[in-house]
Coordinates of N, CA and C in Angstrom, one line a residue:
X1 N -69.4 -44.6 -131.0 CA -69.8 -43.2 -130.7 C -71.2 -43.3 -130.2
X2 N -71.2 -42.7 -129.2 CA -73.0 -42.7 -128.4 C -73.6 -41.6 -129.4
X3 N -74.6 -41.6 -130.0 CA -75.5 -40.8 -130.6 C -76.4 -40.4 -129.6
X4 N -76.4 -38.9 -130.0 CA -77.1 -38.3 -128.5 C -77.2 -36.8 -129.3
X5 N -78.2 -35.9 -128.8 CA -78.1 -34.5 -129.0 C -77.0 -34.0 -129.1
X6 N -76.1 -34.0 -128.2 CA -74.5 -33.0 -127.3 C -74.1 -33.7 -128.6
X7 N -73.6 -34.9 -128.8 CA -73.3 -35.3 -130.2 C -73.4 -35.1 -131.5
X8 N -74.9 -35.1 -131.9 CA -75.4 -34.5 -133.1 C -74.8 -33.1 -132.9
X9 N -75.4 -32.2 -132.5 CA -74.9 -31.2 -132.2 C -73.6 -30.4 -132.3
X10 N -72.9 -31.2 -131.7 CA -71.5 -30.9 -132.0 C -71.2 -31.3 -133.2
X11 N -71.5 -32.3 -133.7 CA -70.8 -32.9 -135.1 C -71.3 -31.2 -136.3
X12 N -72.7 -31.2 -135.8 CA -73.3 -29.7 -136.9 C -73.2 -28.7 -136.4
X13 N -72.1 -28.3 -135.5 CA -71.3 -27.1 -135.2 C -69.9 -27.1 -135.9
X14 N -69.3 -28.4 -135.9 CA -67.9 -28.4 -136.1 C -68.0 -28.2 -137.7
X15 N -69.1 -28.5 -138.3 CA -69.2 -28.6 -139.9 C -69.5 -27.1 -140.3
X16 N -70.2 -26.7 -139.3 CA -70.5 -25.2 -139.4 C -69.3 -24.5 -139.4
X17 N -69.1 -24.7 -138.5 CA -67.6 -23.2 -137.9 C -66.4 -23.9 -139.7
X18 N -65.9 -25.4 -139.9 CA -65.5 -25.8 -141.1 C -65.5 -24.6 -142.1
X19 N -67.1 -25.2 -142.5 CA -67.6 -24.3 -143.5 C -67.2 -22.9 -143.5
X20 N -67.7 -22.2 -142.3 CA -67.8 -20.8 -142.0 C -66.3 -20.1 -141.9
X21 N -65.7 -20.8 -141.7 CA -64.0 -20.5 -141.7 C -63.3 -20.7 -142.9
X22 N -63.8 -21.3 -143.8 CA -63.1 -21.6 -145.3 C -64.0 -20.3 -145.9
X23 N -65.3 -20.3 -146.1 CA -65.6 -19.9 -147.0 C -65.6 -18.1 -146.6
X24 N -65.3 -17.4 -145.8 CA -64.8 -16.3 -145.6 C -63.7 -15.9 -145.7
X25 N -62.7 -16.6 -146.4 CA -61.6 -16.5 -147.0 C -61.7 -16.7 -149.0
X26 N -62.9 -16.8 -149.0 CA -63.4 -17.2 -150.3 C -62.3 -17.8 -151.3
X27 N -61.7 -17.6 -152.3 CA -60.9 -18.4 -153.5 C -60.0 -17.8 -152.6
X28 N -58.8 -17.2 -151.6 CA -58.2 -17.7 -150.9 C -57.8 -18.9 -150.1
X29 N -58.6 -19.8 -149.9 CA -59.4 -20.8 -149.2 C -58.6 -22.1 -150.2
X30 N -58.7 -21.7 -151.8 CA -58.2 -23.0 -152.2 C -57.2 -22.7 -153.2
X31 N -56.6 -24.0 -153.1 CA -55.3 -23.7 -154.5 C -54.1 -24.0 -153.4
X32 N -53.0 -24.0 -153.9 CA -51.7 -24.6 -153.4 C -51.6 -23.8 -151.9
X33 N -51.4 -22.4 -151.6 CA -51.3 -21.4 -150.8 C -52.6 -21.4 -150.4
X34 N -52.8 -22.2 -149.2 CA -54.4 -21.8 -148.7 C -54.6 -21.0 -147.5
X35 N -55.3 -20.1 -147.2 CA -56.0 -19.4 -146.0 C -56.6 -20.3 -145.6
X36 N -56.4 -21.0 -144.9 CA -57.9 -22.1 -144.5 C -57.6 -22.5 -142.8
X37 N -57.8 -21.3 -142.2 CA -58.0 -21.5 -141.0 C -58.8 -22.3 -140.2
X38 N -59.6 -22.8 -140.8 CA -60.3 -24.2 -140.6 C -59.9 -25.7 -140.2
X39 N -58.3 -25.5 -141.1 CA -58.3 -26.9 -140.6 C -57.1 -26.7 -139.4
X40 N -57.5 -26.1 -138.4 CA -57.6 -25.8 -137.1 C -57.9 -27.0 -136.4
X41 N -59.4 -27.3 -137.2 CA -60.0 -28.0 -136.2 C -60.2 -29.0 -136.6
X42 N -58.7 -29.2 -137.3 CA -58.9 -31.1 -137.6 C -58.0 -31.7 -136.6
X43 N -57.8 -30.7 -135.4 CA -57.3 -31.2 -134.1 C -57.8 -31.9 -133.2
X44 N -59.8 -31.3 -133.2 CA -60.7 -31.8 -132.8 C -60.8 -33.4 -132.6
X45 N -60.7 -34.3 -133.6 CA -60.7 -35.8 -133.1 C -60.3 -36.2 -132.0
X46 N -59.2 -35.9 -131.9 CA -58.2 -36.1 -130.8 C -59.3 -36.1 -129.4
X47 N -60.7 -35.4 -129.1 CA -61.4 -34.8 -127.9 C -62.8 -35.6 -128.7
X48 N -63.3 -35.2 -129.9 CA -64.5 -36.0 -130.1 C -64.8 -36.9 -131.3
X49 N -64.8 -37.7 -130.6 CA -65.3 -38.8 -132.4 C -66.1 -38.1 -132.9
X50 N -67.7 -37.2 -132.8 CA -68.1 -36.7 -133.4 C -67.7 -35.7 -134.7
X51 N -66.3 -35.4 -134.2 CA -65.5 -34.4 -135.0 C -65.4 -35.1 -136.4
X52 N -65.5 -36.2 -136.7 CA -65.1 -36.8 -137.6 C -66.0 -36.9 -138.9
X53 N -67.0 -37.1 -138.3 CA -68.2 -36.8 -139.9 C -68.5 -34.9 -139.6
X54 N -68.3 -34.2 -138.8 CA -68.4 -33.2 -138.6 C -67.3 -32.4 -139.8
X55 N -66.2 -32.8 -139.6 CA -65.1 -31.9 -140.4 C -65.3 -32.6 -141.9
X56 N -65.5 -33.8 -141.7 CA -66.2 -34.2 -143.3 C -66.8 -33.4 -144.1
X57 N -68.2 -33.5 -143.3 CA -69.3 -32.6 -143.9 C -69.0 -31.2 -144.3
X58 N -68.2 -30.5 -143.1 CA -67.8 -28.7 -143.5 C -66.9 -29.1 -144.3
X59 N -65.8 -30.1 -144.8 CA -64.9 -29.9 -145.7 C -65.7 -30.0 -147.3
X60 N -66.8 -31.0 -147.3 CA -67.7 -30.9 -148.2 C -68.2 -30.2 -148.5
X61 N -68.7 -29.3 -147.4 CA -69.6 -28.2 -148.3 C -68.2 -27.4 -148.9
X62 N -67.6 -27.2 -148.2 CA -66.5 -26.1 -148.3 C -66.1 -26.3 -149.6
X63 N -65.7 -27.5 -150.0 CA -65.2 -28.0 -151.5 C -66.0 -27.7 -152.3
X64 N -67.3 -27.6 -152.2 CA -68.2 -27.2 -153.8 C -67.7 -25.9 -154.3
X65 N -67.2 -25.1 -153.7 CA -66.8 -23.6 -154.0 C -65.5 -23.4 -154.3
X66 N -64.8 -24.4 -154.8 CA -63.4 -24.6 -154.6 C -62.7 -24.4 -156.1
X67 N -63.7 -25.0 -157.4 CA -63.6 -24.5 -158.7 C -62.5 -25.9 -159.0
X68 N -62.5 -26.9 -158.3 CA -61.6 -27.9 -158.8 C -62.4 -29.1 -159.1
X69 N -64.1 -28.9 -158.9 CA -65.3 -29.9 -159.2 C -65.1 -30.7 -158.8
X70 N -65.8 -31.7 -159.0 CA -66.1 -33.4 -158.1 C -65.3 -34.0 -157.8
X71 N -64.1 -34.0 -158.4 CA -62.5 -34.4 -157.8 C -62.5 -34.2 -156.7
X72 N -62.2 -32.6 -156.2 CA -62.0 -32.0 -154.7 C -63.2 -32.4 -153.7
X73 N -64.2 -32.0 -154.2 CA -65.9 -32.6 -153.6 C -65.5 -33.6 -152.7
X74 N -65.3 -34.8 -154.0 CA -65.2 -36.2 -153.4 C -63.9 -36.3 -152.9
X75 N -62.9 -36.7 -153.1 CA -61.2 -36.9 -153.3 C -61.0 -36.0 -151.7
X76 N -61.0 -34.8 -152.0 CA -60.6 -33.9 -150.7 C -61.3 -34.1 -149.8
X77 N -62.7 -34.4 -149.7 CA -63.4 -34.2 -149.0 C -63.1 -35.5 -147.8
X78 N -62.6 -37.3 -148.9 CA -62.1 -37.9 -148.6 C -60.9 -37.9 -147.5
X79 N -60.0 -37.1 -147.8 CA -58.8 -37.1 -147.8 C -58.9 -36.5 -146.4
X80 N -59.6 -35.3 -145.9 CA -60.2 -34.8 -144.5 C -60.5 -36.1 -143.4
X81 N -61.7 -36.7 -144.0 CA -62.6 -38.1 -143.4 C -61.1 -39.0 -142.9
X82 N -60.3 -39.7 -143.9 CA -59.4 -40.6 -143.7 C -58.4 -39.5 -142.3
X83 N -58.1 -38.5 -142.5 CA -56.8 -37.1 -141.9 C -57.6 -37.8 -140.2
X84 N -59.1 -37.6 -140.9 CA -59.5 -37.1 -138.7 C -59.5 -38.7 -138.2
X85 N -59.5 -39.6 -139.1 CA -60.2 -40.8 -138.9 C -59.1 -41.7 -137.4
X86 N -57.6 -41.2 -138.5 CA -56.6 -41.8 -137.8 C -56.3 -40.4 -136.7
X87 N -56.6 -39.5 -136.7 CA -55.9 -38.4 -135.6 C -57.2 -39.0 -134.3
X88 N -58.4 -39.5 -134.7 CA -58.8 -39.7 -133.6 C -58.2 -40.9 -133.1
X89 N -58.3 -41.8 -133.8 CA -57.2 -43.3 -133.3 C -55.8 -43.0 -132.6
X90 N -55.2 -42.2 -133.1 CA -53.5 -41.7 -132.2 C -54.1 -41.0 -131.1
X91 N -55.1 -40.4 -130.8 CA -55.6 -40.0 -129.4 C -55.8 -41.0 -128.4
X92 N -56.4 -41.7 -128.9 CA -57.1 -43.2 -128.2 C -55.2 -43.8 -127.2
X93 N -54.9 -43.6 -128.7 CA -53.2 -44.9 -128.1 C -52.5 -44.0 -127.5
X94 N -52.1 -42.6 -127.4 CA -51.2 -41.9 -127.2 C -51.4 -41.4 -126.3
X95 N -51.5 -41.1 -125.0 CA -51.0 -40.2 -123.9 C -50.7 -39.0 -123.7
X96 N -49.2 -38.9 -123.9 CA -48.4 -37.5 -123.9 C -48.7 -36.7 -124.3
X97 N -49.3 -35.5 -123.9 CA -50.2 -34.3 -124.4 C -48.9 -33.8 -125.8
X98 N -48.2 -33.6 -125.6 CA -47.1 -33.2 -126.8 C -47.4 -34.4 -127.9
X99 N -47.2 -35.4 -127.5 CA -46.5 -36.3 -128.6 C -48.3 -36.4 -129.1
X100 N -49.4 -36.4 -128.4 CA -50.6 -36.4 -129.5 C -51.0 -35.7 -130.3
X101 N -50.6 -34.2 -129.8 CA -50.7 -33.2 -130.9 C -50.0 -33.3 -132.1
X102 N -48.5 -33.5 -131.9 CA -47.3 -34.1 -132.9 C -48.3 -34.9 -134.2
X103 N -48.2 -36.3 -132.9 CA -48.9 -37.3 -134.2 C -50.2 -37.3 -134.6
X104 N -50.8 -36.9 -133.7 CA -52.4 -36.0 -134.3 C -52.4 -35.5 -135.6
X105 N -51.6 -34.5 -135.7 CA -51.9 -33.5 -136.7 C -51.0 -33.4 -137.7
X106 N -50.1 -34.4 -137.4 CA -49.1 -35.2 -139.0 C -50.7 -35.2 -140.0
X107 N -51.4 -36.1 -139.4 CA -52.2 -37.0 -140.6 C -52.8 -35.6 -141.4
X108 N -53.6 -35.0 -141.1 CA -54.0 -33.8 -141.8 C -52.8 -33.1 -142.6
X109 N -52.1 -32.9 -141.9 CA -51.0 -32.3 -142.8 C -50.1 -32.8 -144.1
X110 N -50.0 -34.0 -143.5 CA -49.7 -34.9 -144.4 C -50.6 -35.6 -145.0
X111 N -51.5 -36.0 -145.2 CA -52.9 -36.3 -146.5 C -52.7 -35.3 -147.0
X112 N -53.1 -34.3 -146.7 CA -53.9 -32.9 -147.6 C -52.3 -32.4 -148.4
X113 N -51.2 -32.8 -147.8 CA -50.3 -31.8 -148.6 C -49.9 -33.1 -150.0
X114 N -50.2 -34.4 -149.5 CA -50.0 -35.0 -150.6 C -50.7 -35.4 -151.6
X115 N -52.0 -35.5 -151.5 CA -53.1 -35.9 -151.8 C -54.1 -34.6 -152.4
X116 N -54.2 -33.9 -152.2 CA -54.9 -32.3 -152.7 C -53.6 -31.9 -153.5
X117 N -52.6 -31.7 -153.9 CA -51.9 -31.6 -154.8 C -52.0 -32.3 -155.9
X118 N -52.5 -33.6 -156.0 CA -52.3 -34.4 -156.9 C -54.2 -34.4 -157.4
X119 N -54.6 -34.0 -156.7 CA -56.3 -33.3 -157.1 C -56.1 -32.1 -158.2
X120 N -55.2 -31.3 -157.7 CA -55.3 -30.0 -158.6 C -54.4 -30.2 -160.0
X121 N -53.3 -31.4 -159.6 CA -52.9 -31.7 -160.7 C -53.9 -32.2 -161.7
X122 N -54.7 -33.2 -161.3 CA -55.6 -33.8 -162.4 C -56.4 -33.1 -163.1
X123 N -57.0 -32.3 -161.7 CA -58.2 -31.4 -162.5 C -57.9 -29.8 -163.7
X124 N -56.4 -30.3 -163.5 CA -55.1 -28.9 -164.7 C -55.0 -27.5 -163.6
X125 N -55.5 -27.7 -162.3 CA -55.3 -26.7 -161.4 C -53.9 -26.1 -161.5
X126 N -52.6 -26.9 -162.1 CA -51.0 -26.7 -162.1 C -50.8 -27.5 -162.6
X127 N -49.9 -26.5 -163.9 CA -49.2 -27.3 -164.8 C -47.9 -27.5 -164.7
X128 N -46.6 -28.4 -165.5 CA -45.6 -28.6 -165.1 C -45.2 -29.7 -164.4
X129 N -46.4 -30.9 -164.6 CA -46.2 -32.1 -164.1 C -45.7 -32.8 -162.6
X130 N -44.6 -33.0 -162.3 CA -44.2 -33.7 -161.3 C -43.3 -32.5 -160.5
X131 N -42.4 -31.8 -161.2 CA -42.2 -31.2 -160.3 C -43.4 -29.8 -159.9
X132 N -43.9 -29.8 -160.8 CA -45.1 -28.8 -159.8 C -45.9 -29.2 -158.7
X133 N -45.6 -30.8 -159.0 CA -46.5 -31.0 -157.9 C -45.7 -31.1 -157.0
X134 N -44.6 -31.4 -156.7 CA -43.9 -31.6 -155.8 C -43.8 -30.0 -155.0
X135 N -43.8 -28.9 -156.3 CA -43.8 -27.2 -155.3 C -45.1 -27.4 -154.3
X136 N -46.0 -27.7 -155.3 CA -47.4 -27.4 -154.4 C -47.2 -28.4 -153.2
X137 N -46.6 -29.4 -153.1 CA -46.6 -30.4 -152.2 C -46.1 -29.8 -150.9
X138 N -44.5 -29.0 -151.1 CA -44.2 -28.1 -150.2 C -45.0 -27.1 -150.0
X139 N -45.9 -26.6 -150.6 CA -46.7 -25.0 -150.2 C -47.7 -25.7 -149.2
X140 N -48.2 -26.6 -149.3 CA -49.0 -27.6 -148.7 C -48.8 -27.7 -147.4
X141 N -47.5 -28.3 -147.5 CA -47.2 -29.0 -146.1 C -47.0 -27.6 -144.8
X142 N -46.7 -26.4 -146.0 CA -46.4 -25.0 -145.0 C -47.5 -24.6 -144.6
X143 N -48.4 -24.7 -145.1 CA -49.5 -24.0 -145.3 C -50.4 -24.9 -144.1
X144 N -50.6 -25.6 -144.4 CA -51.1 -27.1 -143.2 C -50.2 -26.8 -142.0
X145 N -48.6 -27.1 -142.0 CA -48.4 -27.3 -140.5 C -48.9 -25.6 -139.7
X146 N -48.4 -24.5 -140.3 CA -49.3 -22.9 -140.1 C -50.6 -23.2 -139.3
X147 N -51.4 -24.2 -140.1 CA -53.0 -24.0 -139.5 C -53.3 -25.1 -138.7
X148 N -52.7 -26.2 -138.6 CA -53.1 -27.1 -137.8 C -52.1 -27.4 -136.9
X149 N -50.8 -27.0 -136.4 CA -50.0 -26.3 -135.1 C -50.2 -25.0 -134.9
X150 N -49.8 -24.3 -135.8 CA -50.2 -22.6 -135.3 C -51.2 -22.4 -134.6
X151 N -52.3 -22.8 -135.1 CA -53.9 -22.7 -135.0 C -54.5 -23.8 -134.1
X152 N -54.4 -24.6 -134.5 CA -54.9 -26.0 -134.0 C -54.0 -26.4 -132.3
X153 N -52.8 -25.7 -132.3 CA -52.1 -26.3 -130.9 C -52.8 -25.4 -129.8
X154 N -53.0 -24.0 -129.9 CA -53.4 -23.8 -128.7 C -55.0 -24.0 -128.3
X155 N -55.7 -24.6 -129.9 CA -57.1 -24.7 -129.7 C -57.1 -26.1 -128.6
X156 N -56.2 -27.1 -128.7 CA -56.1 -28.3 -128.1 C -56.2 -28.0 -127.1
X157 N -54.9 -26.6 -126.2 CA -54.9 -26.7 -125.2 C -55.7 -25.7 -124.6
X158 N -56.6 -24.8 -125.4 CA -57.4 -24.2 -124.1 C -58.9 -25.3 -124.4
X159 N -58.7 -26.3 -125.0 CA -60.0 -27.2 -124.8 C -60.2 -28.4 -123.7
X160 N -58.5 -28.6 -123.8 CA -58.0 -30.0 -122.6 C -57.8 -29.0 -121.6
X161 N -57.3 -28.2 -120.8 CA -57.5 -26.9 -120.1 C -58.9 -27.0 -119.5
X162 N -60.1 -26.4 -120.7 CA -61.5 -26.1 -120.5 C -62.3 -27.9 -119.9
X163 N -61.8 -28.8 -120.2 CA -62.4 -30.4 -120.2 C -62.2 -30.7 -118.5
X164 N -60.8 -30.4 -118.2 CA -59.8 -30.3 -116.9 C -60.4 -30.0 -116.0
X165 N -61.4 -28.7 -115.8 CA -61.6 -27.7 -115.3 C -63.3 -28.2 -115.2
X166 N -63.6 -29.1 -115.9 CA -64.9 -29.7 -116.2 C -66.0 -29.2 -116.6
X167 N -66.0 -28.3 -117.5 CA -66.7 -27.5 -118.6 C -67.5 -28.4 -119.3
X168 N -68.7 -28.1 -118.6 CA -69.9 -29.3 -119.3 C -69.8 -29.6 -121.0
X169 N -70.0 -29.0 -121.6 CA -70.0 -28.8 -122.8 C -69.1 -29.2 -123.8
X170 N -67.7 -29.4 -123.2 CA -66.8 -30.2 -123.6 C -66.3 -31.7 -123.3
X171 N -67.3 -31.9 -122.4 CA -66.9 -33.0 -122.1 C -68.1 -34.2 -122.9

């Protein structure tokens, strides 16, 4: 990744808007059933490597407020980094504007619905062992594909649209 202004820049926008999208949803934001219209933009890789310590960072800040402590901090915050790491990689290999978004946004959906469930289990966020976690596992997965197709598909395409059209700023 070329390190440059447009780059910095972007990466501490994407962390911004992150942040700024979780935490106006406040304790809606976390727990099995999330408002977290944010991860929208764990679509982003797919357009800029920058996105990647970008959604980190806002998923970081975002998690200190989360009430699940250094687990989620670290662990979730993790679990975002790894989500964008490979959705930028399946952009790289993949082509087909459908099948990137598809396999793009499996990883987010699937980390976070497996992986953040098993955060809230530890930290006693839900009790009832295995199959609780397996509920939240499903609330997860609904909840994620909702914000990262619902949200996230048409953000892809009025961005690859806006790039098309050669919109400085995106490119």
């Amino acid at each position: 990744m070329k390190l440059s202004t447009k780059t910095l820049c972007r990466a501490g926008i994407i962390a911004a808007l992150y942040f700024a999208f979780t935490a106006c949803f406040g304790s809606l934001a976390y727990g099995p059933l999330q408002i977290r219209p944010a991860e929208a933009l764990t679509i982003l890789p797919l357009f800029f490597p920058e996105a990647i310590p970008g959604l980190f960072i806002g998923c970081m800040l975002s998690n200190l407020f989360s009430g699940y402590g250094l687990p989620d901090i670290v662990f979730g915050s993790l679990i975002t980094l790894l989500a964008s790491v490979a959705t930028y990689f399946s952009g790289k290999f993949i082509k087909n504007t459908a099948a990137k978004i598809v396999v793009g946004g499996a990883f987010p959906v699937l980390l976070n619905a497996f992986g953040v469930p098993l955060i809230i289990l530890l930290t006693g966020g839900i009790d009832g062992g295995f199959t609780a976690y397996l509920i939240c596992v499903a609330e997860f997965l609904l909840t994620q594909t909702i914000w990262i197709y619902g949200l996230g598909t048409p953000l892809y395409l009025v961005i690859n649209r806006q790039r098309q059209a050669g919109v400085k700023f995106l490119l």
